[in-house]
Coordinates of C-alpha atoms in Angstrom, one line a residue:
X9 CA 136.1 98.0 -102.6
X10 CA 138.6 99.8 -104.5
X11 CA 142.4 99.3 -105.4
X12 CA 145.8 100.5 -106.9
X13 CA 148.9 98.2 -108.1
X14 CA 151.7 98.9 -105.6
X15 CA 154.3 97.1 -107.1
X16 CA 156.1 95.7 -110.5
X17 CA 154.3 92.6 -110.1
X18 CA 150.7 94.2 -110.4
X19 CA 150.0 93.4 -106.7
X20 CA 147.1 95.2 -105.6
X21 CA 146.6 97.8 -102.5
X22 CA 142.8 97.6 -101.6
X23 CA 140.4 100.1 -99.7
X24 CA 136.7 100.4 -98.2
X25 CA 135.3 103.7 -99.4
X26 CA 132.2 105.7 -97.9
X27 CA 131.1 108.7 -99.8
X28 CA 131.6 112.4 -98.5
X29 CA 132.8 115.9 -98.2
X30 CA 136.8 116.6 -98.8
X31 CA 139.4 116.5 -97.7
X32 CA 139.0 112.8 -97.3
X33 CA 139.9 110.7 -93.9
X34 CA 142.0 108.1 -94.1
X35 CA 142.2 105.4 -91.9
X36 CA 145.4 102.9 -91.3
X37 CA 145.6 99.9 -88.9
X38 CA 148.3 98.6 -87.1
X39 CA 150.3 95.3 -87.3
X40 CA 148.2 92.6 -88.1
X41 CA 145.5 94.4 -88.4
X42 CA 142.5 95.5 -90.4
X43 CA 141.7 99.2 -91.2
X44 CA 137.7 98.7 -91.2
X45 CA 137.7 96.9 -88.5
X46 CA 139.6 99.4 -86.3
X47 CA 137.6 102.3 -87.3
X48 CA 134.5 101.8 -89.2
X49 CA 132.8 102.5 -85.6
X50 CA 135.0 105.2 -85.3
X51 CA 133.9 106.8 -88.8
X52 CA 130.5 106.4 -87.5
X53 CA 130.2 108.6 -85.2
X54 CA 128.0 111.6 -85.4
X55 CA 131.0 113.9 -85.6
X56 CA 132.9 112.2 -88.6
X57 CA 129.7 111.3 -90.4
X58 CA 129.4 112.8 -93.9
X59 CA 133.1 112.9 -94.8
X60 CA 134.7 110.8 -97.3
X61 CA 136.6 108.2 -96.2
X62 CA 138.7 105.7 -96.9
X63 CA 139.9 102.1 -95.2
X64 CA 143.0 101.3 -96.5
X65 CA 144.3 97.5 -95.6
X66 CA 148.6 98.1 -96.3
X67 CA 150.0 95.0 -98.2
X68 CA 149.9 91.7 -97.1
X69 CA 147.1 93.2 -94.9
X70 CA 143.5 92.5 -95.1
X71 CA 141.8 92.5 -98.0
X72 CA 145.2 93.5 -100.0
X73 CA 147.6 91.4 -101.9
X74 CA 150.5 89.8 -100.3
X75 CA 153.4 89.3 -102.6
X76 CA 156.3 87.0 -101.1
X77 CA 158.9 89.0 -102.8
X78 CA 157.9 92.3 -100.9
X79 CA 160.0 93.9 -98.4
X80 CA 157.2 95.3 -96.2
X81 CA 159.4 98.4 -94.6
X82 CA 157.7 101.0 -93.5
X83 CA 158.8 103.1 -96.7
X84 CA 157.1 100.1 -98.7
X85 CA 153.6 100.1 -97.2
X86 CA 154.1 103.8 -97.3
X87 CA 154.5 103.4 -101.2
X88 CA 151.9 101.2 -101.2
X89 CA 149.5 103.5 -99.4
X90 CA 150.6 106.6 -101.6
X91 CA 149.4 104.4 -104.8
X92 CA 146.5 104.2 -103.0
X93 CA 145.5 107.6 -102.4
X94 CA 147.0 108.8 -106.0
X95 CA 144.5 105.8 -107.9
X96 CA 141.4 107.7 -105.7
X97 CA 143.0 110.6 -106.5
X98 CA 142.9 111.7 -102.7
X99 CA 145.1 115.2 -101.8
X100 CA 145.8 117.1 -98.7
X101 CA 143.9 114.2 -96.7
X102 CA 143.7 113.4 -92.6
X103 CA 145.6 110.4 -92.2
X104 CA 144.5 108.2 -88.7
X105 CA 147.2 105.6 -87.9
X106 CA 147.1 103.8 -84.8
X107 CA 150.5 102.2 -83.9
X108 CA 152.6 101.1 -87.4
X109 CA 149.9 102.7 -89.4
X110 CA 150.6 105.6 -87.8
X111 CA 153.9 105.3 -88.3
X112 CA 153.4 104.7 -92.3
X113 CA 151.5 107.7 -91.8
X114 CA 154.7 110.0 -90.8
X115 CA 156.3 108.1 -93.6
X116 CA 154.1 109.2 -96.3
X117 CA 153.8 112.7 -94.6
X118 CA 157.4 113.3 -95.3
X119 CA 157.9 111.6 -98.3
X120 CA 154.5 113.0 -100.4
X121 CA 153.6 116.5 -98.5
X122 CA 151.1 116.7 -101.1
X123 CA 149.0 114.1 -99.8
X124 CA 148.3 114.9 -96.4
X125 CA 147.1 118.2 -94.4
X126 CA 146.8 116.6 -90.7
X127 CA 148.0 113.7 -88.9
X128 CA 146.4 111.4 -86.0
X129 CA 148.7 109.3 -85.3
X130 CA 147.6 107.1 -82.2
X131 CA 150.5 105.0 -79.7
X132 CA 152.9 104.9 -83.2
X133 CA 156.2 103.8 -83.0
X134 CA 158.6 106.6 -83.6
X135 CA 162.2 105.2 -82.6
X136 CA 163.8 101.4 -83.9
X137 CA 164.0 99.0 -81.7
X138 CA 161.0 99.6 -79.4
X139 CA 161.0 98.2 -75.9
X140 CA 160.6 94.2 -75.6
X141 CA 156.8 94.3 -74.7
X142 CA 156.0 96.2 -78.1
X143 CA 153.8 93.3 -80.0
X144 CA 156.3 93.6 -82.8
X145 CA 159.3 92.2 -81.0
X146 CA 157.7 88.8 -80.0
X147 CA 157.2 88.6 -84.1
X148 CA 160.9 89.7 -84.8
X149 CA 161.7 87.4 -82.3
X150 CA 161.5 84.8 -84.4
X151 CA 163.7 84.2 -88.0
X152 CA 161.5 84.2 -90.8
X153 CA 161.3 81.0 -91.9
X154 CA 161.0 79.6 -88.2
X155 CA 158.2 81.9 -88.3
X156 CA 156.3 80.7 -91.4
X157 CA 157.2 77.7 -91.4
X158 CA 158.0 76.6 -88.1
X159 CA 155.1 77.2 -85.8
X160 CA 156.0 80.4 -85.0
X161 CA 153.2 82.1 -86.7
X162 CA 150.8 79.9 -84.4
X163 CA 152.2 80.7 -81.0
X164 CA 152.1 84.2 -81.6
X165 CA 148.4 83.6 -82.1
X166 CA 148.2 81.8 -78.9
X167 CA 149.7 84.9 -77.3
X168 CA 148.0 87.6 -78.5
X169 CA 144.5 88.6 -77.1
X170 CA 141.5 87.6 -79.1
X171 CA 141.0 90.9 -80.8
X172 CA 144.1 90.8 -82.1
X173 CA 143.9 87.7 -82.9
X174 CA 141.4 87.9 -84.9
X175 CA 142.8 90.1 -87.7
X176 CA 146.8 88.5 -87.5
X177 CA 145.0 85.4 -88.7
X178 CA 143.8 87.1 -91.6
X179 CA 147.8 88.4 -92.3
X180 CA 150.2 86.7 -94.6
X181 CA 152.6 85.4 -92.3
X182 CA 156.0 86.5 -94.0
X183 CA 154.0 89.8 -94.6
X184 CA 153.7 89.8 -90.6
X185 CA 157.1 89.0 -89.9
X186 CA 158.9 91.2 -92.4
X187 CA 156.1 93.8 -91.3
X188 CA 157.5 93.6 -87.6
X189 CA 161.2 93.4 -88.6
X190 CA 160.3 96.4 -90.7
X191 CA 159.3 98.4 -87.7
X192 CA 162.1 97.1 -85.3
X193 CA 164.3 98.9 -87.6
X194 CA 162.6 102.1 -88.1
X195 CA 163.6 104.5 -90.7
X196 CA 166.3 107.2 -91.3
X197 CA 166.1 109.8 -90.5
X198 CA 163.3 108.1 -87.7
X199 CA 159.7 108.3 -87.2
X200 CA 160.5 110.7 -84.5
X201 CA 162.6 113.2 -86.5
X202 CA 160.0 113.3 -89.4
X203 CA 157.1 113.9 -86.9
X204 CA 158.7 116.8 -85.4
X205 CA 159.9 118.4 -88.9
X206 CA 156.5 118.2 -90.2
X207 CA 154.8 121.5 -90.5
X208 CA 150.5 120.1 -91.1
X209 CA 148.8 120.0 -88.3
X210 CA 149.8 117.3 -85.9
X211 CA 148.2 115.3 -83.3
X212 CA 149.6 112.1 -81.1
X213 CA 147.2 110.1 -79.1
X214 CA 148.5 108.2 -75.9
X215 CA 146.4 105.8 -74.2
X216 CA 146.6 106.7 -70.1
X217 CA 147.2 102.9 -69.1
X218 CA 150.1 103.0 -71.9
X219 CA 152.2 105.4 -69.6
X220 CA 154.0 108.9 -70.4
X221 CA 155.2 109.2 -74.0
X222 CA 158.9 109.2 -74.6
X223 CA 159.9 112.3 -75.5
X224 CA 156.8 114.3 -75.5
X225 CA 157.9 117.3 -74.2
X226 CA 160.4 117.9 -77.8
X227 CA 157.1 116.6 -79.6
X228 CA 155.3 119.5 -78.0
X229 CA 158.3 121.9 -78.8
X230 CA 158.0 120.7 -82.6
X231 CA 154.4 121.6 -82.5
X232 CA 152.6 118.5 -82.1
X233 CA 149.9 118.2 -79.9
X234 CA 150.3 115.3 -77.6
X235 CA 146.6 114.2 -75.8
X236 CA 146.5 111.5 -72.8
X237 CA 143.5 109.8 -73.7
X238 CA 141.8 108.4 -70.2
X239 CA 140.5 104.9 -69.6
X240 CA 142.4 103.7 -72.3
X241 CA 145.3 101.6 -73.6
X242 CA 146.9 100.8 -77.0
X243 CA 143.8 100.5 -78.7
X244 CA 142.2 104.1 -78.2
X245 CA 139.8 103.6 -80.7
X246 CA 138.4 101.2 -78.6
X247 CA 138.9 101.6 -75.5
X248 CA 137.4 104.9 -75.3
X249 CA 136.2 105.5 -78.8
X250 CA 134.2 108.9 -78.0
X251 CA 137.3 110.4 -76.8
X252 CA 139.4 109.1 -79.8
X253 CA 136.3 110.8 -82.2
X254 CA 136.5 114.0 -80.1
X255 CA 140.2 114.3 -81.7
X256 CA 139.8 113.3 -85.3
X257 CA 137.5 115.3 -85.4
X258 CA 139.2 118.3 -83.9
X259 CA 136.7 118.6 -81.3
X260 CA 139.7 119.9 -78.0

């Protein structure tokens, strides 16, 4: 386990790490989520084997610090995963972000150029204010300290499914909800704009069960590669994890 400072404070960003060839591969969960846990299978397989790679956990995340007197935007936890690959001295890296990792991802894509050569981005939220069924807007849902404080943070967990479950537990609470409020509001210019004005080499996974992607067709114009991955959902990664290998891995 590694780690950077992210903040004034000396709160700490922290990372898995498996040895390997460059560029490096860097992996970034979702919302209440956990990087390893996401993709260590993923990292696995024989077609990723034998590049370095790193598991980041964004703040208040995982294994990572959770300061109560962080904002948790996107352009935060894309700070925080910038200190990250600067402390492990990590350039011109494959970012994989499913959903708001993914987004972080086009964050620190735009912001540090430098730091990343190709993009995976799977089922991330590109535009604020995502439809009502998005996982973050039962979270926003709630005011923060109703949230925290009020039993909020224990009927989401009844809601959820147990996989996801399973990591939100492991989430700061006002990290979770500041997290969610964070990517309700989205960024300016959006996720969308700074996906399409990227020039690296960009690829969006869609899960089939998830329906058509918004948009895709100006994606596609922008030069992103936009993939349909069958027999799955949100979670690509595990839903149909040789398919979501295939495309790290530049396999199409």
């Amino acid at each position: 386990m590694r780690e950077a400072r992210f903040d004034a404070r000396g709160s700490h960003v922290r990372w898995t790490e498996s040895g390997g060839t460059e560029p490096a591969r860097v992996y970034v969960h979702g919302l209440g989520a956990a990087s390893t846990v996401y993709h260590a299978h993923i990292a696995a397989k024989p077609e990723l084997v034998g590049r370095r790679s790193l598991f980041v956990d964004l703040p208040g995340h995982g294994i990572s610090d959770r300061p109560a007197d962080f904002g948790y935007t996107l352009e935060d936890h894309a700070q925080a995963l910038a200190a990250a690959l600067d402390e492990a001295q990590v350039t011109d890296a494959e970012i994989v972000g499913h959903s708001m990792g993914g987004s972080v991802a086009i964050v620190l894509a735009y912001r540090r150029p430098d730091l990343v050569s190709r993009l995976v981005v799977t089922e991330a939220n590109l535009d604020p204010n995502p439809p009502l069924t998005a996982g973050s807007s039962g979270i926003a849902a709630y005011g923060e300290e109703d949230f925290v404080e009020g039993g909020g943070h224990a009927r989401v967990l009844e809601k959820v499914g147990p996989t996801w479950a399973a990591t939100m537990r492991l989430t700061d609470p006002r990290a979770l909800h500041r997290s969610a409020i964070g990517l309700m509001a989205g960024t300016r210019p959006t996720m969308r704009h700074m996906l399409m004005a990227l020039s690296v080499d960009r690829v969006y996974l869609q899960g089939a069960s998830s329906g058509e992607l918004l948009g895709q067709d100006a994606l596609i114009s922008s030069g992103a590669r936009v993939v349909t991955v069958p027999g799955a959902g949100h979670n690509v990664m595990f839903d149909n994890a040789d398919a979501f290998a295939g495309e790290v891995a530049g396999r199409s």
